[in-house]
PDB file of C-alpha atoms in Angstrom:
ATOM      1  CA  UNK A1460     -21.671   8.969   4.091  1.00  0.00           C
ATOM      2  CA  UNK A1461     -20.567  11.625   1.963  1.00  0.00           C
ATOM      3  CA  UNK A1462     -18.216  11.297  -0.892  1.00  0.00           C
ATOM      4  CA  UNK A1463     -15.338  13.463   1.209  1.00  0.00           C
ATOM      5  CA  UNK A1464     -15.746  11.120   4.369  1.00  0.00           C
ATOM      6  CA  UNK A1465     -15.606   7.803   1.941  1.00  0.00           C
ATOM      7  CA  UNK A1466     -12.625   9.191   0.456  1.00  0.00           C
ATOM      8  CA  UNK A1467     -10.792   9.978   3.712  1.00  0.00           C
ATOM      9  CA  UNK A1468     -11.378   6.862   5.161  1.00  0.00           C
ATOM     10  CA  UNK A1469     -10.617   5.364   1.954  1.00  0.00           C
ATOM     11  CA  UNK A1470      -6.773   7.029   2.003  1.00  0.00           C
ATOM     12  CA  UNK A1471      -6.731   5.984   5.926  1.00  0.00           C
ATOM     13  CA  UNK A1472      -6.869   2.468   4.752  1.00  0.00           C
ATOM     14  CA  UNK A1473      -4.681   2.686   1.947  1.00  0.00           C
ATOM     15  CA  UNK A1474      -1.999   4.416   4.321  1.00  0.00           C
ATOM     16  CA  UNK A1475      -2.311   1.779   6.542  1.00  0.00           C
ATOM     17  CA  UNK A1476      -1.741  -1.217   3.793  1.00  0.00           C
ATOM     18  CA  UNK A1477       1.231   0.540   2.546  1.00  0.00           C
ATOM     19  CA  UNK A1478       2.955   1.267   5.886  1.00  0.00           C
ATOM     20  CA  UNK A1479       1.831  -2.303   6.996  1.00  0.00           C
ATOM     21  CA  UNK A1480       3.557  -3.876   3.676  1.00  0.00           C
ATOM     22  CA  UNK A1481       6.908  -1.698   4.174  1.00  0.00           C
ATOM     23  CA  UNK A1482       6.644  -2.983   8.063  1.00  0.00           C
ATOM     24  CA  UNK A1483       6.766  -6.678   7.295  1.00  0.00           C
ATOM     25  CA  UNK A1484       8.969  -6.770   4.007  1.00  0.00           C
ATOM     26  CA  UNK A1485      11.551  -4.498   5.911  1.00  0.00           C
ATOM     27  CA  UNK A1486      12.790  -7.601   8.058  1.00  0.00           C
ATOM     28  CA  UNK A1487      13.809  -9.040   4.244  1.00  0.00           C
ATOM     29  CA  UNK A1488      15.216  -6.056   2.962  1.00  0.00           C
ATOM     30  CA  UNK A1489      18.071  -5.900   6.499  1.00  0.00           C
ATOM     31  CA  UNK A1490      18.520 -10.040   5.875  1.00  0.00           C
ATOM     32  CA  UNK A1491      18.093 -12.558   3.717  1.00  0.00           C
ATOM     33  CA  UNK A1492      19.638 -13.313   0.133  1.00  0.00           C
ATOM     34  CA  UNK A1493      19.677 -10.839  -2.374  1.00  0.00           C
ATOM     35  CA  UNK A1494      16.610 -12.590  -4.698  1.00  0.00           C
ATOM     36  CA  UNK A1495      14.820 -11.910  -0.990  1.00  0.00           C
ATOM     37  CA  UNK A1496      15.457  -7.989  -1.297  1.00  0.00           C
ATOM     38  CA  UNK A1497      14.372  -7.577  -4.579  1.00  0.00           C
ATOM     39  CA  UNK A1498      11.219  -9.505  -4.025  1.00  0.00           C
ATOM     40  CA  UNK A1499      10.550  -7.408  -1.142  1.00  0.00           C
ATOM     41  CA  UNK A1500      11.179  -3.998  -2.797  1.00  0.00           C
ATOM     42  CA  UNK A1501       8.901  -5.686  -5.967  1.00  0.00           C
ATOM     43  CA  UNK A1502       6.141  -6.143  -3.325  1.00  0.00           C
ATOM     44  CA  UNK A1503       6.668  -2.726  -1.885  1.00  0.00           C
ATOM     45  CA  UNK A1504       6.361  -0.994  -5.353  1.00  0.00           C
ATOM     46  CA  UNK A1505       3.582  -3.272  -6.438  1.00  0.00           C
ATOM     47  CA  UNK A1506       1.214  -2.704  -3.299  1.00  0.00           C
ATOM     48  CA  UNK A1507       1.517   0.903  -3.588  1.00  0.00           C
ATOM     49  CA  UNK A1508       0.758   1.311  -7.113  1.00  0.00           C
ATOM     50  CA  UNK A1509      -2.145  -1.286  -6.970  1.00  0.00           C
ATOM     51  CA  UNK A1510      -3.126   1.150  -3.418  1.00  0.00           C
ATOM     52  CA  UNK A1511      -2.715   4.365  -5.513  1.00  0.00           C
ATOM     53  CA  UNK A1512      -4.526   3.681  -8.716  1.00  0.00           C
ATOM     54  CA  UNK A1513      -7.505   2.137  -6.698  1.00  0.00           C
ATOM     55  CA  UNK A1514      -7.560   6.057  -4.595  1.00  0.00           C
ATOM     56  CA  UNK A1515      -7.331   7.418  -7.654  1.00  0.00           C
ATOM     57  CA  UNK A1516     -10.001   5.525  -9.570  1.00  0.00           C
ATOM     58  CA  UNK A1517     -12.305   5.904  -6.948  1.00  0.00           C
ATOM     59  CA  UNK A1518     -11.918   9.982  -6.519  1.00  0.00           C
ATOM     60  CA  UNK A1519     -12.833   9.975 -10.193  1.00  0.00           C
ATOM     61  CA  UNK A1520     -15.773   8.455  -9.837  1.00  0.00           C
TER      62      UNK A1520
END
């Protein structure tokens, strides 16, 4: 594969993991207790950084 195809299916993946973090955690952000919410907005934040600087890394390289 060429470094354009490995970088698209690189952001397909990453797009996926994000919107697949943002689908669970969202049932603690409507309910739950408040140390719940910000644990789930934490995890949110944290995937997609982590997601990110990995795409980013990698388009360097």
């Amino acid at each position: 594969m060429n470094k354009k195809t490995q970088l698209m299916y690189r952001l397909a993946f990453g797009v996926i993991i994000i919107g697949g973090v943002i689908f669970f955690s969202f049932r603690y952000l409507l309910k739950g207790s408040p140390v719940f919410k910000v644990m789930a907005l934490g995890l949110i934040v944290a995937v997609s950084y982590l997601v990110v600087d990995y795409l980013i890394k990698k388009s360097k390289e």
